[in-house]
Coordinates of C-alpha atoms and ligand atoms in Angstrom, one line a residue:
M1 CA 0.0 0.0 0.0
S2 CA 1.5 3.4 -0.9
A3 CA 2.2 5.9 1.9
R4 CA -0.4 8.3 0.3
L5 CA -3.2 5.7 0.2
A6 CA -2.4 4.6 3.8
S7 CA -2.5 8.2 4.9
T8 CA -5.9 8.8 3.1
R9 CA -7.4 5.7 4.7
R10 CA -6.2 6.8 8.1
I11 CA -7.7 10.3 7.7
V12 CA -11.1 8.9 6.5
R13 CA -11.2 6.4 9.3
D14 CA -10.3 9.0 12.0
T15 CA -12.8 11.4 10.5
L16 CA -15.6 8.8 10.5
L17 CA -14.7 7.8 14.1
G18 CA -14.8 11.4 15.2
R19 CA -11.1 11.6 16.1
N20 CA -10.6 14.8 14.2
W21 CA -13.6 16.6 15.4
E22 CA -12.4 17.0 19.0
R23 CA -9.4 19.1 17.8
H24 CA -9.9 22.8 17.6
E25 CA -7.9 23.1 14.5
P26 CA -9.7 21.9 11.3
P27 CA -9.1 18.4 10.0
P28 CA -6.8 17.9 7.1
D29 CA -8.2 17.3 3.7
L30 CA -8.2 13.8 2.1
R31 CA -4.6 14.3 0.7
G32 CA -3.4 15.2 4.2
R33 CA -2.9 18.9 3.5
P34 CA -3.2 20.8 6.8
H35 CA -6.3 22.7 5.8
A36 CA -9.9 21.9 5.6
D37 CA -11.6 21.9 2.2
R38 CA -15.3 22.3 1.9
A39 CA -15.9 18.5 1.4
M40 CA -14.0 17.9 4.7
R41 CA -15.9 20.6 6.6
L42 CA -19.1 19.1 5.5
T43 CA -18.0 15.5 6.4
Q44 CA -16.9 16.6 9.7
A45 CA -20.0 18.6 10.5
V46 CA -22.5 16.1 9.2
V47 CA -21.1 12.9 10.6
G48 CA -20.1 14.5 13.8
R49 CA -23.6 16.0 14.4
Y50 CA -25.3 12.7 13.6
L51 CA -23.1 10.8 16.1
G52 CA -23.8 13.6 18.6
A53 CA -27.5 13.2 18.0
I54 CA -27.4 9.5 18.5
G55 CA -25.7 9.9 21.8
A56 CA -28.0 12.7 22.9
Y57 CA -31.0 10.4 23.2
D58 CA -31.7 8.1 26.1
Y59 CA -32.1 4.4 25.6
D60 CA -35.7 3.5 26.3
P61 CA -36.3 -0.2 26.8
A62 CA -40.0 0.2 26.5
F63 CA -39.8 1.2 22.8
A64 CA -36.4 0.0 21.8
G65 CA -37.9 -2.9 19.9
H66 CA -40.7 -0.9 18.1
N67 CA -40.7 -1.9 14.5
P68 CA -41.9 0.9 12.4
D69 CA -43.3 -1.6 9.9
S70 CA -45.7 -3.0 12.4
A71 CA -49.2 -1.5 12.3
L72 CA -50.5 0.6 15.1
E73 CA -54.4 0.8 15.4
L74 CA -55.1 4.2 16.8
V75 CA -58.1 6.4 17.3
V76 CA -58.7 10.0 16.3
S77 CA -58.6 11.9 19.6
G78 CA -58.6 15.5 18.3
R79 CA -59.3 17.6 15.3
R80 CA -59.0 21.4 14.8
V81 CA -58.6 23.8 11.9
V82 CA -55.1 25.5 12.1
A83 CA -55.2 27.5 8.9
H84 CA -58.5 28.8 7.3
D85 CA -57.4 30.0 3.9
D86 CA -55.5 26.9 3.1
D87 CA -57.9 24.5 4.8
V88 CA -55.4 22.8 7.1
V89 CA -56.6 20.6 10.0
A90 CA -54.5 19.2 12.8
L91 CA -55.3 15.7 13.7
R92 CA -54.3 13.9 16.9
F93 CA -54.2 10.1 17.2
A94 CA -54.0 8.1 20.5
S95 CA -54.0 4.5 21.5
P96 CA -57.6 3.3 22.3
D97 CA -56.6 2.1 25.7
G98 CA -54.5 5.2 26.5
A99 CA -51.2 3.3 26.3
A100 CA -48.0 5.4 25.6
L101 CA -47.0 5.5 21.9
P102 CA -43.5 4.7 20.5
H103 CA -41.1 7.5 20.8
W104 CA -40.1 9.7 17.8
H105 CA -37.7 12.5 17.0
P106 CA -38.4 15.8 15.2
G107 CA -38.5 15.3 11.4
A108 CA -40.3 11.9 11.7
H109 CA -43.4 11.0 9.8
L110 CA -46.3 8.5 10.0
D111 CA -47.6 6.3 7.2
L112 CA -51.5 6.6 7.3
H113 CA -53.4 3.6 5.8
L114 CA -56.7 5.0 4.8
P115 CA -59.9 3.0 4.7
S116 CA -60.0 3.4 0.9
G117 CA -56.7 1.7 0.6
L118 CA -54.7 4.9 -0.1
R119 CA -51.6 5.5 1.9
R120 CA -50.2 8.9 2.7
Q121 CA -47.3 10.2 4.8
Y122 CA -47.6 13.1 7.2
S123 CA -44.9 14.7 9.3
L124 CA -45.3 14.7 13.1
C125 CA -45.6 18.2 14.4
G126 CA -46.5 17.8 18.0
D127 CA -44.3 17.4 21.1
P128 CA -41.9 14.4 20.9
A129 CA -41.9 14.3 24.7
D130 CA -45.7 13.7 24.6
R131 CA -46.2 9.9 24.4
T132 CA -50.0 10.2 24.8
G133 CA -50.7 11.2 21.2
Y134 CA -49.3 11.9 17.7
T135 CA -50.2 15.1 16.0
I136 CA -50.1 15.8 12.2
A137 CA -51.5 18.6 10.0
V138 CA -53.2 18.0 6.6
R139 CA -53.7 20.5 3.9
L140 CA -56.8 19.8 1.8
V141 CA -55.7 19.3 -1.8
A142 CA -59.0 19.7 -3.7
D143 CA -57.7 18.4 -7.0
G144 CA -55.3 15.8 -5.4
G145 CA -55.6 12.0 -5.4
G146 CA -58.2 12.0 -2.6
G147 CA -56.0 11.3 0.4
S148 CA -56.3 14.7 1.9
R149 CA -60.1 14.6 1.4
E150 CA -60.3 11.4 3.3
M151 CA -58.0 12.7 6.1
H152 CA -60.2 15.8 6.5
A153 CA -63.2 13.6 6.8
L154 CA -61.8 11.9 9.9
A155 CA -63.6 12.7 13.2
P156 CA -62.8 12.0 16.8
G157 CA -63.5 8.4 17.6
D158 CA -62.6 7.1 14.1
R159 CA -60.0 4.4 13.9
V160 CA -56.9 4.5 11.7
T161 CA -54.0 2.2 10.9
I162 CA -50.6 3.8 11.2
R163 CA -47.1 2.6 10.5
G164 CA -44.0 4.3 11.8
P165 CA -42.8 6.7 13.0
R166 CA -39.9 6.8 10.6
N167 CA -37.5 9.6 10.1
G168 CA -36.1 10.7 6.7
F169 CA -35.5 14.3 7.8
P170 CA -33.5 13.9 11.1
F171 CA -32.8 16.8 13.3
V172 CA -29.4 17.1 15.0
P173 CA -30.0 18.9 18.4
H174 CA -26.6 20.5 18.5
G175 CA -25.0 23.7 17.6
A176 CA -26.6 26.6 15.7
A177 CA -29.5 26.1 13.3
L178 CA -31.6 28.1 10.9
F179 CA -35.1 26.7 10.2
V180 CA -36.9 27.6 6.9
A181 CA -40.5 26.6 6.4
G182 CA -43.0 27.3 3.6
G183 CA -46.7 26.8 4.2
I184 CA -47.6 23.3 5.3
G185 CA -43.8 22.6 5.3
V186 CA -43.9 23.9 8.8
T187 CA -45.0 20.6 10.3
P188 CA -41.6 18.9 10.7
I189 CA -39.9 22.2 11.2
L190 CA -42.2 23.1 14.2
A191 CA -41.2 20.1 16.1
M192 CA -37.5 20.9 15.5
V193 CA -37.9 24.5 16.6
R194 CA -39.7 23.4 19.7
Q195 CA -36.8 21.0 20.6
A196 CA -34.1 23.6 19.7
R197 CA -35.9 26.0 22.2
A198 CA -36.1 23.3 24.9
L199 CA -32.4 22.6 24.5
G200 CA -31.3 26.2 24.6
M201 CA -29.8 26.0 21.1
D202 CA -28.8 29.1 19.0
W203 CA -31.6 29.1 16.5
R204 CA -33.6 31.2 14.1
F205 CA -36.8 30.5 12.2
V206 CA -38.1 32.0 8.9
Y207 CA -41.7 31.0 8.1
T208 CA -43.3 31.9 4.7
G209 CA -46.7 31.4 3.2
R210 CA -49.2 33.1 0.9
T211 CA -51.1 35.0 3.6
R212 CA -51.2 34.8 7.4
A213 CA -54.6 33.0 7.2
A214 CA -53.0 30.3 5.1
M215 CA -50.1 29.7 7.5
P216 CA -50.7 26.9 10.0
F217 CA -49.8 27.2 13.8
L218 CA -49.2 30.9 13.8
D219 CA -50.9 31.1 17.3
E220 CA -48.3 28.7 18.7
I221 CA -45.4 30.3 16.9
A222 CA -46.5 33.7 18.3
A223 CA -45.3 32.5 21.7
F224 CA -41.8 31.8 20.5
E225 CA -39.0 34.4 21.0
S226 CA -39.9 37.2 18.6
D227 CA -36.2 38.1 18.0
R228 CA -35.6 34.7 16.6
V229 CA -38.7 34.3 14.4
L230 CA -39.5 36.0 11.2
V231 CA -43.0 35.3 9.9
R232 CA -43.2 36.7 6.4
P233 CA -46.4 36.2 4.4
D234 CA -46.0 36.9 0.7
D235 CA -48.9 39.4 0.5
E236 CA -47.1 41.6 3.1
F237 CA -43.4 41.1 2.3
G238 CA -43.4 39.8 -1.3
V239 CA -42.1 36.3 -2.4
P240 CA -38.7 36.0 -0.6
T241 CA -35.5 35.2 -2.5
A242 CA -33.4 32.3 -1.4
A243 CA -30.8 34.8 -0.3
E244 CA -33.3 36.4 2.0
L245 CA -34.4 33.1 3.4
L246 CA -30.8 32.2 4.1
E247 CA -29.8 35.6 5.5
H248 CA -29.2 34.2 9.0
A249 CA -27.7 30.9 8.0
P250 CA -25.3 30.2 10.9
A251 CA -21.5 29.9 10.1
G252 CA -20.6 26.3 10.8
G253 CA -24.2 25.4 11.7
A254 CA -27.0 23.8 9.9
V255 CA -30.0 24.8 7.8
Y256 CA -33.2 22.8 7.9
C257 CA -35.8 23.6 5.1
C258 CA -39.1 22.2 4.2
G259 CA -41.6 23.7 1.8
P260 CA -42.7 23.8 -1.9
A261 CA -40.3 22.7 -4.6
P262 CA -39.4 26.2 -5.9
M263 CA -38.4 27.3 -2.4
L264 CA -36.2 24.2 -1.9
D265 CA -34.6 24.5 -5.3
G266 CA -33.7 28.1 -4.5
V267 CA -32.3 27.3 -1.1
R268 CA -30.2 24.4 -2.4
A269 CA -28.8 26.6 -5.1
E270 CA -28.0 29.5 -2.7
F271 CA -26.7 27.4 0.1
D272 CA -23.1 27.2 -1.1
R273 CA -22.9 31.0 -0.7
T274 CA -23.4 30.7 3.0
E275 CA -20.9 29.8 5.7
S276 CA -23.2 27.0 7.1
A277 CA -21.9 23.5 7.2
A278 CA -24.9 21.4 6.4
L279 CA -28.2 21.7 4.6
H280 CA -31.1 19.3 5.5
F281 CA -34.3 19.5 3.6
E282 CA -37.6 17.7 3.0
R283 CA -39.6 18.1 -0.1
F284 CA -43.4 18.1 -0.4
G285 CA -44.6 16.6 -3.6
P286 CA -42.5 15.0 -6.3
P287 CA -39.1 16.4 -7.4
P288 CA -39.0 17.8 -10.9
V289 CA -38.0 15.4 -13.6
R290 CA -34.3 15.9 -14.7
D291 CA -32.9 14.7 -17.9
G292 CA -36.0 12.8 -18.9
V293 CA -36.8 11.6 -22.3
P294 CA -40.4 10.5 -23.5
F295 CA -41.1 6.8 -23.3
E296 CA -44.2 4.5 -23.3
V297 CA -45.7 2.3 -20.6
Q298 CA -48.1 -0.6 -21.4
L299 CA -50.5 -1.7 -18.7
V300 CA -50.8 -5.4 -18.9
S301 CA -54.3 -5.5 -17.4
T302 CA -55.8 -3.6 -20.3
G303 CA -53.1 -3.5 -22.9
D304 CA -53.3 0.3 -23.0
V305 CA -50.1 2.0 -24.1
L306 CA -49.6 5.4 -22.4
E307 CA -47.1 8.1 -23.5
V308 CA -44.9 9.5 -20.7
P309 CA -43.6 12.9 -21.6
A310 CA -40.1 14.0 -20.8
D311 CA -41.2 16.2 -17.9
R312 CA -43.8 13.9 -16.2
S313 CA -43.5 10.7 -14.1
A314 CA -44.8 7.4 -15.3
L315 CA -46.8 7.3 -12.0
D316 CA -48.6 10.5 -12.8
V317 CA -49.5 9.3 -16.3
I318 CA -50.7 5.9 -15.0
A319 CA -52.7 7.5 -12.2
E320 CA -54.8 9.4 -14.8
Q321 CA -55.8 6.2 -16.3
R322 CA -55.9 4.2 -13.1
P323 CA -56.8 6.4 -10.1
D324 CA -56.7 3.5 -7.8
V325 CA -52.9 2.9 -8.3
A326 CA -51.1 2.9 -5.0
Y327 CA -48.6 5.6 -4.1
S328 CA -47.6 7.8 -1.2
C329 CA -44.3 9.8 -1.1
R330 CA -43.9 10.3 -4.9
Q331 CA -40.2 10.7 -4.3
G332 CA -38.9 7.2 -4.6
F333 CA -38.3 6.3 -1.0
C334 CA -41.5 4.7 0.5
G335 CA -41.8 1.9 -2.0
T336 CA -45.6 2.1 -2.1
C337 CA -45.9 2.5 -5.9
R338 CA -43.6 -0.5 -6.6
V339 CA -44.7 -2.4 -9.7
R340 CA -43.4 -5.5 -11.5
V341 CA -41.7 -4.8 -14.9
L342 CA -42.7 -7.5 -17.4
A343 CA -40.7 -6.2 -20.3
G344 CA -38.2 -3.3 -21.0
E345 CA -35.3 -1.8 -19.3
P346 CA -36.1 0.7 -16.5
D347 CA -33.8 3.7 -15.6
H348 CA -33.9 3.2 -11.8
R349 CA -33.8 6.6 -10.0
D350 CA -35.1 5.6 -6.6
A351 CA -33.3 5.3 -3.3
R352 CA -35.2 2.3 -2.1
L353 CA -35.0 -0.9 -4.2
T354 CA -32.2 -3.4 -3.8
D355 CA -30.4 -4.7 -6.9
D356 CA -32.4 -7.9 -6.6
E357 CA -35.7 -6.0 -6.4
R358 CA -34.7 -3.9 -9.4
R359 CA -34.3 -7.0 -11.6
E360 CA -38.0 -7.5 -11.5
S361 CA -39.7 -4.2 -10.4
M362 CA -39.5 -0.4 -10.4
L363 CA -40.9 2.6 -8.7
P364 CA -42.7 4.6 -11.3
C365 CA -43.0 7.8 -9.2
V366 CA -39.3 8.5 -10.1
S367 CA -37.9 5.8 -12.3
R368 CA -38.2 6.0 -16.0
C369 CA -37.0 4.5 -19.3
D370 CA -34.4 5.8 -21.8
G371 CA -37.0 5.8 -24.6
G372 CA -38.8 2.7 -25.8
R373 CA -41.5 0.9 -23.8
L374 CA -41.9 -0.7 -20.4
V375 CA -44.6 -3.3 -19.9
L376 CA -45.9 -3.0 -16.3
D377 CA -48.0 -5.4 -14.2
V378 CA -50.7 -2.7 -13.6
Ligands
FES1 S1 -44.8 6.6 -4.1 FE1 -43.2 6.4 -2.7 S2 -41.7 5.3 -3.8 FE2 -43.1 5.8 -5.3

């Protein structure tokens, strides 16, 4: 092994084990030069923070074995409107016998299995320390797939099946943080802000929306420290630029962002101009299709051949023809839309399936085809 390769391996190993983070001087870069490049700073910050987060939570034997894939049968214990203009309701779920619920951390979500067979995911926005109930918020999407309508029809006493909590947007309760939320994207952010306050972290919070009446939870947020919170509805301040949203991104700290796709895309593009070390974000709705080409899908149940344009997902096109098709995240990570591929070569773009699974199936919410035709077991 060459001396340079051995040195690189040692640096990577020490960095991943956290040995470099305890020093006050920056770690060397991957070639051993005594300065930190941006990649190294990010590695240091992100891995260190995650290990710190893991160590920050107490082991709880009561829920250590909870499997998020197992079903929880819960009952609706509360319902209230939290934004009138955008028709957002907060729903609370509890165990029918009052038993404590499995623990969760800010950023976690629940999978709701609706009576119609639809599945939808919603971020938890209550207090993680409260084991007596889970709270989510649901915006009514009048022209959506029907999931939000079904959620809005739930009333106290109704029973629901839930899986989770799972966390694809973990919060690291350490250091300085800027939270950025747009509209209903406030749900995971609210739980994070609450915990940052409880821990005495150095935090700031920028919350945007069309109007105040369309922005959920403003009553609760009004009780937060006003010098750390900026509520900026578009009809009063104008639509913010990404630079405005990131104005208080902390040097060496983290930015957490959740909201509509244009906001996320702007923040991601602008982030490199800040001195912050890490950007964490969660997207609502599907990501835009990048580098797509048109292709065809054939549904084996009917023989219909559907054209998938370059800028749309196969799932969207299939759902127009087959509104009962199962989906949830539309981002390639939940696996709900998985379908068998009977012919054709998919261009897999998901973050979920194993190589074995990809040999026979695909996730049409994000995966595509480089032209030609896929025959799907739909
Ligand atoms: S809908 Fe979640 S992976 Fe396709």
